[in-house]
PDB file of C-alpha atoms in Angstrom:
ATOM      1  CA  GLN A   1    -107.216 182.417  64.300  1.00 82.00           C
ATOM      2  CA  THR A   2    -110.767 181.353  64.748  1.00 87.00           C
ATOM      3  CA  VAL A   3    -113.226 184.155  65.524  1.00 96.00           C
ATOM      4  CA  VAL A   4    -116.625 183.994  66.603  1.00 98.00           C
ATOM      5  CA  THR A   5    -118.928 186.483  65.071  1.00 97.00           C
ATOM      6  CA  GLN A   6    -122.055 187.933  66.901  1.00 98.00           C
ATOM      7  CA  GLU A   7    -124.353 190.825  65.867  1.00 95.00           C
ATOM      8  CA  PRO A   8    -123.564 194.447  66.458  1.00 95.00           C
ATOM      9  CA  PRO A   9    -125.893 196.385  69.154  1.00 94.00           C
ATOM     10  CA  PHE A  10    -129.622 195.089  68.536  1.00 89.00           C
ATOM     11  CA  SER A  11    -132.863 196.765  69.639  1.00 94.00           C
ATOM     12  CA  VAL A  12    -136.097 195.041  70.022  1.00 95.00           C
ATOM     13  CA  SER A  13    -139.516 196.552  71.313  1.00 96.00           C
ATOM     14  CA  PRO A  14    -141.571 194.905  74.345  1.00 96.00           C
ATOM     15  CA  GLY A  15    -143.218 191.805  73.563  1.00 97.00           C
ATOM     16  CA  GLY A  16    -141.360 191.423  70.506  1.00 97.00           C
ATOM     17  CA  THR A  17    -139.194 188.747  68.912  1.00 97.00           C
ATOM     18  CA  VAL A  18    -135.227 188.894  68.487  1.00 96.00           C
ATOM     19  CA  THR A  19    -132.990 186.087  67.195  1.00 97.00           C
ATOM     20  CA  LEU A  20    -129.104 186.416  67.870  1.00 98.00           C
ATOM     21  CA  THR A  21    -126.659 184.513  66.004  1.00 98.00           C
ATOM     22  CA  CYS A  22    -123.347 182.926  66.690  1.00 98.00           C
ATOM     23  CA  GLY A  23    -121.016 182.052  63.766  1.00 98.00           C
ATOM     24  CA  LEU A  24    -117.612 181.164  62.441  1.00 97.00           C
ATOM     25  CA  SER A  25    -115.379 183.327  60.374  1.00 94.00           C
ATOM     26  CA  SER A  26    -114.616 180.437  58.883  1.00 92.00           C
ATOM     27  CA  GLY A  27    -116.844 177.571  58.338  1.00 93.00           C
ATOM     28  CA  SER A  28    -120.448 176.726  59.462  1.00 97.00           C
ATOM     29  CA  VAL A  29    -121.600 176.287  63.358  1.00 97.00           C
ATOM     30  CA  SER A  30    -123.079 172.928  64.028  1.00 97.00           C
ATOM     31  CA  ALA A  31    -124.329 170.993  67.138  1.00 97.00           C
ATOM     32  CA  ASP A  32    -120.714 169.448  67.288  1.00 97.00           C
ATOM     33  CA  TYR A  33    -119.356 172.835  68.700  1.00 98.00           C
ATOM     34  CA  TYR A  34    -121.718 172.383  71.268  1.00 98.00           C
ATOM     35  CA  PRO A  35    -123.022 176.324  71.276  1.00 98.00           C
ATOM     36  CA  SER A  36    -124.034 177.714  74.505  1.00 98.00           C
ATOM     37  CA  TRP A  37    -125.495 181.195  75.447  1.00 98.00           C
ATOM     38  CA  TYR A  38    -125.174 183.575  78.237  1.00 98.00           C
ATOM     39  CA  ARG A  39    -126.397 186.816  79.522  1.00 98.00           C
ATOM     40  CA  GLN A  40    -124.686 189.628  81.376  1.00 98.00           C
ATOM     41  CA  THR A  41    -125.837 192.932  82.915  1.00 97.00           C
ATOM     42  CA  PRO A  42    -123.255 195.699  84.086  1.00 94.00           C
ATOM     43  CA  GLY A  43    -121.357 194.446  87.017  1.00 94.00           C
ATOM     44  CA  GLN A  44    -122.887 191.069  87.282  1.00 96.00           C
ATOM     45  CA  ALA A  45    -121.299 187.725  86.315  1.00 97.00           C
ATOM     46  CA  PRO A  46    -122.715 185.863  83.576  1.00 98.00           C
ATOM     47  CA  ARG A  47    -125.750 183.769  83.633  1.00 97.00           C
ATOM     48  CA  THR A  48    -126.116 180.499  81.467  1.00 97.00           C
ATOM     49  CA  LEU A  49    -129.331 180.599  79.325  1.00 98.00           C
ATOM     50  CA  ILE A  50    -128.900 177.496  76.636  1.00 98.00           C
ATOM     51  CA  TYR A  51    -126.412 174.756  76.542  1.00 98.00           C
ATOM     52  CA  ARG A  52    -125.669 171.991  74.029  1.00 98.00           C
ATOM     53  CA  THR A  53    -127.590 174.284  71.272  1.00 98.00           C
ATOM     54  CA  ASN A  54    -130.903 174.265  72.891  1.00 98.00           C
ATOM     55  CA  THR A  55    -131.039 173.057  76.234  1.00 98.00           C
ATOM     56  CA  ARG A  56    -132.346 175.354  78.737  1.00 98.00           C
ATOM     57  CA  SER A  57    -130.558 176.026  81.706  1.00 97.00           C
ATOM     58  CA  SER A  58    -132.046 175.556  84.974  1.00 94.00           C
ATOM     59  CA  GLY A  59    -134.818 178.424  85.767  1.00 95.00           C
ATOM     60  CA  VAL A  60    -134.390 179.889  82.415  1.00 97.00           C
ATOM     61  CA  PRO A  61    -137.878 180.899  80.856  1.00 95.00           C
ATOM     62  CA  ASP A  62    -138.958 179.004  77.877  1.00 95.00           C
ATOM     63  CA  ARG A  63    -139.287 182.318  75.985  1.00 95.00           C
ATOM     64  CA  PHE A  64    -135.540 181.864  75.697  1.00 98.00           C
ATOM     65  CA  SER A  65    -134.659 179.026  72.826  1.00 98.00           C
ATOM     66  CA  GLY A  66    -131.514 177.752  71.165  1.00 98.00           C
ATOM     67  CA  SER A  67    -131.197 176.226  67.768  1.00 98.00           C
ATOM     68  CA  ILE A  68    -129.321 175.912  64.683  1.00 98.00           C
ATOM     69  CA  LEU A  69    -130.215 178.293  62.031  1.00 97.00           C
ATOM     70  CA  GLY A  70    -128.358 177.716  58.612  1.00 95.00           C
ATOM     71  CA  ASN A  71    -124.653 177.813  59.458  1.00 97.00           C
ATOM     72  CA  LYS A  72    -125.014 179.607  62.719  1.00 98.00           C
ATOM     73  CA  ALA A  73    -126.158 178.902  66.253  1.00 98.00           C
ATOM     74  CA  ALA A  74    -129.120 181.324  67.279  1.00 98.00           C
ATOM     75  CA  LEU A  75    -130.529 182.547  70.567  1.00 98.00           C
ATOM     76  CA  THR A  76    -134.396 183.673  70.157  1.00 98.00           C
ATOM     77  CA  ILE A  77    -136.081 185.757  72.525  1.00 97.00           C
ATOM     78  CA  THR A  78    -139.742 185.471  72.611  1.00 97.00           C
ATOM     79  CA  GLY A  79    -141.847 188.393  74.096  1.00 96.00           C
ATOM     80  CA  ALA A  80    -138.804 190.451  75.196  1.00 96.00           C
ATOM     81  CA  GLN A  81    -139.370 191.997  78.434  1.00 95.00           C
ATOM     82  CA  ALA A  82    -137.447 195.256  79.800  1.00 94.00           C
ATOM     83  CA  ASP A  83    -135.431 193.118  81.879  1.00 93.00           C
ATOM     84  CA  ASP A  84    -134.015 191.333  78.942  1.00 96.00           C
ATOM     85  CA  GLU A  85    -131.925 194.236  78.572  1.00 97.00           C
ATOM     86  CA  SER A  86    -128.401 192.796  78.566  1.00 97.00           C
ATOM     87  CA  ASP A  87    -125.166 191.631  76.968  1.00 98.00           C
ATOM     88  CA  TYR A  88    -125.581 188.258  75.002  1.00 98.00           C
ATOM     89  CA  TYR A  89    -122.640 185.905  74.585  1.00 98.00           C
ATOM     90  CA  CYS A  90    -122.097 182.833  72.965  1.00 98.00           C
ATOM     91  CA  VAL A  91    -119.172 180.259  73.201  1.00 98.00           C
ATOM     92  CA  LEU A  92    -118.124 177.601  70.946  1.00 98.00           C
ATOM     93  CA  TYR A  93    -116.280 174.519  71.739  1.00 98.00           C
ATOM     94  CA  MET A  94    -113.233 173.903  69.322  1.00 97.00           C
ATOM     95  CA  GLY A  95    -112.072 170.906  70.595  1.00 93.00           C
ATOM     96  CA  SER A  96    -108.886 169.725  72.601  1.00 92.00           C
ATOM     97  CA  GLY A  97    -109.939 171.511  75.460  1.00 95.00           C
ATOM     98  CA  SER A  98    -110.559 175.239  74.351  1.00 97.00           C
ATOM     99  CA  TRP A  99    -113.103 177.323  73.896  1.00 98.00           C
ATOM    100  CA  VAL A 100    -113.964 180.618  71.917  1.00 98.00           C
ATOM    101  CA  PHE A 101    -116.317 183.269  72.878  1.00 98.00           C
ATOM    102  CA  GLY A 102    -118.175 185.536  70.502  1.00 98.00           C
ATOM    103  CA  GLY A 103    -117.886 189.442  71.152  1.00 97.00           C
ATOM    104  CA  GLY A 104    -121.091 189.737  72.461  1.00 98.00           C
ATOM    105  CA  THR A 105    -124.508 191.616  71.490  1.00 98.00           C
ATOM    106  CA  LYS A 106    -125.971 194.282  73.540  1.00 98.00           C
ATOM    107  CA  VAL A 107    -129.709 194.252  73.507  1.00 97.00           C
ATOM    108  CA  THR A 108    -131.815 197.209  74.248  1.00 97.00           C
ATOM    109  CA  VAL A 109    -135.471 197.107  74.763  1.00 96.00           C
ATOM    110  CA  LEU A 110    -137.717 199.889  73.984  1.00 90.00           C
TER     111      LEU A 110
ATOM    112  CA  GLU B   1    -126.069 176.457  98.607  1.00 89.00           C
ATOM    113  CA  VAL B   2    -124.150 175.836  95.676  1.00 93.00           C
ATOM    114  CA  GLN B   3    -121.619 178.764  95.082  1.00 96.00           C
ATOM    115  CA  LEU B   4    -118.166 179.495  93.651  1.00 97.00           C
ATOM    116  CA  VAL B   5    -116.076 182.620  95.439  1.00 98.00           C
ATOM    117  CA  GLU B   6    -113.059 184.007  94.001  1.00 98.00           C
ATOM    118  CA  SER B   7    -110.240 185.717  95.611  1.00 98.00           C
ATOM    119  CA  GLY B   8    -106.841 187.066  95.341  1.00 98.00           C
ATOM    120  CA  GLY B   9    -107.248 189.486  92.684  1.00 97.00           C
ATOM    121  CA  GLY B  10    -105.439 193.056  93.268  1.00 97.00           C
ATOM    122  CA  LEU B  11    -103.121 195.424  91.976  1.00 98.00           C
ATOM    123  CA  ILE B  12    -100.005 194.271  90.175  1.00 98.00           C
ATOM    124  CA  GLN B  13     -96.867 195.667  88.571  1.00 98.00           C
ATOM    125  CA  PRO B  14     -96.083 194.050  84.968  1.00 98.00           C
ATOM    126  CA  GLY B  15     -94.131 191.087  85.029  1.00 98.00           C
ATOM    127  CA  GLY B  16     -95.434 190.118  88.421  1.00 98.00           C
ATOM    128  CA  SER B  17     -97.347 187.237  89.557  1.00 98.00           C
ATOM    129  CA  LEU B  18    -100.678 186.431  91.510  1.00 98.00           C
ATOM    130  CA  ARG B  19    -102.660 183.554  92.601  1.00 98.00           C
ATOM    131  CA  LEU B  20    -106.179 183.176  92.240  1.00 98.00           C
ATOM    132  CA  SER B  21    -108.154 180.932  94.270  1.00 98.00           C
ATOM    133  CA  CYS B  22    -111.720 180.026  93.707  1.00 98.00           C
ATOM    134  CA  ALA B  23    -113.409 178.122  96.827  1.00 98.00           C
ATOM    135  CA  ALA B  24    -116.481 175.845  95.887  1.00 97.00           C
ATOM    136  CA  SER B  25    -119.241 174.955  98.294  1.00 96.00           C
ATOM    137  CA  GLY B  26    -122.067 172.367  97.672  1.00 94.00           C
ATOM    138  CA  PHE B  27    -120.185 170.394  95.248  1.00 89.00           C
ATOM    139  CA  THR B  28    -116.795 168.899  94.371  1.00 95.00           C
ATOM    140  CA  VAL B  29    -114.271 170.680  92.242  1.00 96.00           C
ATOM    141  CA  SER B  30    -112.571 167.412  91.623  1.00 95.00           C
ATOM    142  CA  SER B  31    -115.613 165.980  89.970  1.00 95.00           C
ATOM    143  CA  ASN B  32    -116.036 168.532  87.644  1.00 95.00           C
ATOM    144  CA  TYR B  33    -114.185 170.446  84.600  1.00 97.00           C
ATOM    145  CA  MET B  34    -113.595 173.773  85.821  1.00 98.00           C
ATOM    146  CA  SER B  35    -112.519 176.644  84.220  1.00 98.00           C
ATOM    147  CA  TRP B  36    -111.289 180.339  84.297  1.00 98.00           C
ATOM    148  CA  VAL B  37    -112.788 183.023  81.923  1.00 98.00           C
ATOM    149  CA  ARG B  38    -111.961 186.863  82.339  1.00 98.00           C
ATOM    150  CA  GLN B  39    -113.311 190.025  81.071  1.00 98.00           C
ATOM    151  CA  ALA B  40    -111.307 193.053  80.497  1.00 98.00           C
ATOM    152  CA  PRO B  41    -112.809 196.546  81.355  1.00 97.00           C
ATOM    153  CA  GLY B  42    -115.538 197.393  78.989  1.00 96.00           C
ATOM    154  CA  LYS B  43    -114.797 194.151  76.799  1.00 97.00           C
ATOM    155  CA  GLY B  44    -116.334 190.685  76.117  1.00 97.00           C
ATOM    156  CA  LEU B  45    -115.618 187.254  77.782  1.00 98.00           C
ATOM    157  CA  GLU B  46    -112.591 185.349  77.147  1.00 98.00           C
ATOM    158  CA  TRP B  47    -111.887 181.784  77.955  1.00 98.00           C
ATOM    159  CA  VAL B  48    -108.539 181.500  79.821  1.00 98.00           C
ATOM    160  CA  SER B  49    -108.134 177.753  81.064  1.00 98.00           C
ATOM    161  CA  VAL B  50    -109.899 174.639  82.017  1.00 98.00           C
ATOM    162  CA  ILE B  51    -108.708 171.536  84.242  1.00 98.00           C
ATOM    163  CA  PHE B  52    -110.515 168.496  83.335  1.00 97.00           C
ATOM    164  CA  ILE B  53    -111.583 165.687  86.041  1.00 96.00           C
ATOM    165  CA  VAL B  54    -108.851 163.751  85.146  1.00 96.00           C
ATOM    166  CA  GLY B  55    -106.437 166.465  85.763  1.00 95.00           C
ATOM    167  CA  ASN B  56    -105.791 167.839  82.037  1.00 97.00           C
ATOM    168  CA  THR B  57    -105.121 171.154  81.789  1.00 98.00           C
ATOM    169  CA  TYR B  58    -105.759 173.459  78.688  1.00 98.00           C
ATOM    170  CA  TYR B  59    -105.135 177.180  77.941  1.00 98.00           C
ATOM    171  CA  ALA B  60    -105.752 179.904  75.783  1.00 97.00           C
ATOM    172  CA  ASP B  61    -102.825 180.877  73.663  1.00 97.00           C
ATOM    173  CA  SER B  62    -102.821 184.489  75.218  1.00 97.00           C
ATOM    174  CA  VAL B  63    -101.945 182.999  78.723  1.00 98.00           C
ATOM    175  CA  LYS B  64     -99.865 179.697  77.433  1.00 98.00           C
ATOM    176  CA  GLY B  65     -96.784 179.385  79.233  1.00 98.00           C
ATOM    177  CA  ARG B  66     -97.689 182.154  81.590  1.00 98.00           C
ATOM    178  CA  PHE B  67    -100.835 181.077  83.558  1.00 98.00           C
ATOM    179  CA  THR B  68    -101.134 177.683  85.449  1.00 98.00           C
ATOM    180  CA  VAL B  69    -104.483 176.057  86.636  1.00 98.00           C
ATOM    181  CA  SER B  70    -104.884 173.962  89.310  1.00 98.00           C
ATOM    182  CA  ARG B  71    -106.700 172.546  92.273  1.00 98.00           C
ATOM    183  CA  ASP B  72    -106.437 171.657  95.992  1.00 97.00           C
ATOM    184  CA  ASN B  73    -108.931 168.455  96.358  1.00 96.00           C
ATOM    185  CA  SER B  74    -108.371 168.822 100.290  1.00 96.00           C
ATOM    186  CA  LYS B  75    -109.825 172.302 100.193  1.00 97.00           C
ATOM    187  CA  ASN B  76    -111.976 171.896  97.610  1.00 98.00           C
ATOM    188  CA  THR B  77    -110.317 174.803  95.803  1.00 98.00           C
ATOM    189  CA  LEU B  78    -109.430 175.925  92.356  1.00 98.00           C
ATOM    190  CA  TYR B  79    -106.270 178.135  91.518  1.00 98.00           C
ATOM    191  CA  LEU B  80    -104.707 180.140  88.654  1.00 98.00           C
ATOM    192  CA  GLN B  81    -101.239 180.752  89.087  1.00 98.00           C
ATOM    193  CA  MET B  82    -100.744 183.925  87.159  1.00 98.00           C
ATOM    194  CA  ASN B  83     -96.831 184.883  86.086  1.00 98.00           C
ATOM    195  CA  SER B  84     -95.237 187.213  83.895  1.00 98.00           C
ATOM    196  CA  LEU B  85     -98.328 189.430  84.105  1.00 98.00           C
ATOM    197  CA  ARG B  86     -98.733 191.963  81.062  1.00 98.00           C
ATOM    198  CA  VAL B  87    -101.144 195.437  81.147  1.00 98.00           C
ATOM    199  CA  GLU B  88    -103.360 193.247  78.783  1.00 98.00           C
ATOM    200  CA  ASP B  89    -104.290 190.820  81.542  1.00 98.00           C
ATOM    201  CA  THR B  90    -106.069 193.401  83.364  1.00 98.00           C
ATOM    202  CA  ALA B  91    -109.372 191.735  83.753  1.00 98.00           C
ATOM    203  CA  VAL B  92    -112.142 190.472  86.078  1.00 98.00           C
ATOM    204  CA  TYR B  93    -111.453 186.712  86.432  1.00 98.00           C
ATOM    205  CA  TYR B  94    -114.315 184.364  86.964  1.00 98.00           C
ATOM    206  CA  CYS B  95    -114.049 180.943  87.741  1.00 98.00           C
ATOM    207  CA  ALA B  96    -117.009 178.520  86.405  1.00 98.00           C
ATOM    208  CA  SER B  97    -117.770 174.928  86.632  1.00 97.00           C
ATOM    209  CA  THR B  98    -117.750 173.341  83.251  1.00 94.00           C
ATOM    210  CA  ARG B  99    -120.471 170.732  82.099  1.00 93.00           C
ATOM    211  CA  ASP B 100    -121.895 169.641  78.956  1.00 95.00           C
ATOM    212  CA  TYR B 101    -119.296 171.951  77.427  1.00 96.00           C
ATOM    213  CA  ALA B 102    -120.424 174.727  78.952  1.00 97.00           C
ATOM    214  CA  PHE B 103    -120.009 176.993  81.819  1.00 97.00           C
ATOM    215  CA  ASP B 104    -122.727 176.507  84.282  1.00 93.00           C
ATOM    216  CA  LEU B 105    -122.060 177.933  87.568  1.00 95.00           C
ATOM    217  CA  TRP B 106    -120.058 180.969  87.768  1.00 97.00           C
ATOM    218  CA  GLY B 107    -118.589 182.820  90.804  1.00 97.00           C
ATOM    219  CA  GLN B 108    -118.782 186.554  91.267  1.00 97.00           C
ATOM    220  CA  GLY B 109    -115.498 187.319  89.715  1.00 98.00           C
ATOM    221  CA  THR B 110    -112.172 188.993  90.948  1.00 98.00           C
ATOM    222  CA  LEU B 111    -110.554 192.048  89.689  1.00 98.00           C
ATOM    223  CA  VAL B 112    -106.777 191.750  88.604  1.00 98.00           C
ATOM    224  CA  THR B 113    -105.356 195.093  87.848  1.00 98.00           C
ATOM    225  CA  VAL B 114    -102.055 195.043  86.092  1.00 98.00           C
ATOM    226  CA  SER B 115    -100.531 198.459  86.224  1.00 97.00           C
ATOM    227  CA  SER B 116     -97.177 200.598  86.677  1.00 96.00           C
TER     228      SER B 116
END
């Protein structure tokens, strides 16, 4: 069974840079998995940040960027702000009409 | 305004059935891939099902054989028929339009609680 891995809870200082990653329990993540990223605050629906590895969704500020770093997909937040405190999820398209989400990473800004 | 509105959640006993609806406005359900994603209380997101434009349907292993996704083009609405419900199906269920292999427009979710 495929497991998509994300970091445990993470802290970043205001104005700092944080990079979250999205890996596979077996194998490497490439653009062929069409990695996408979402943020979610408690009680709210997820919001799309990045799709197709590095394309920002409409209205997403350019301090959010996506990439492939080594064998993982990555989401980088540059100049972290207090309202960036969220849970961040990645999801990979596994082919044949199926997707697998990572377990999410809780980011705290303090 | 482009939006998705889910309904149909509630409290149901194990083994029961429930049908969720997702009404779309501002875009056409049948012209988009449409997915269901769920989130158990305090847990992460889990992809559940997708229906392609041509009508192909796919499911997560955890719901295969029990859940059925469909759409009514005349009502511009997506459905999720859930049968043989289990306690572990308790979650907020979101519908989402699916483009470029990502979930781009999300509804606000509807809570399904499976409990005796």
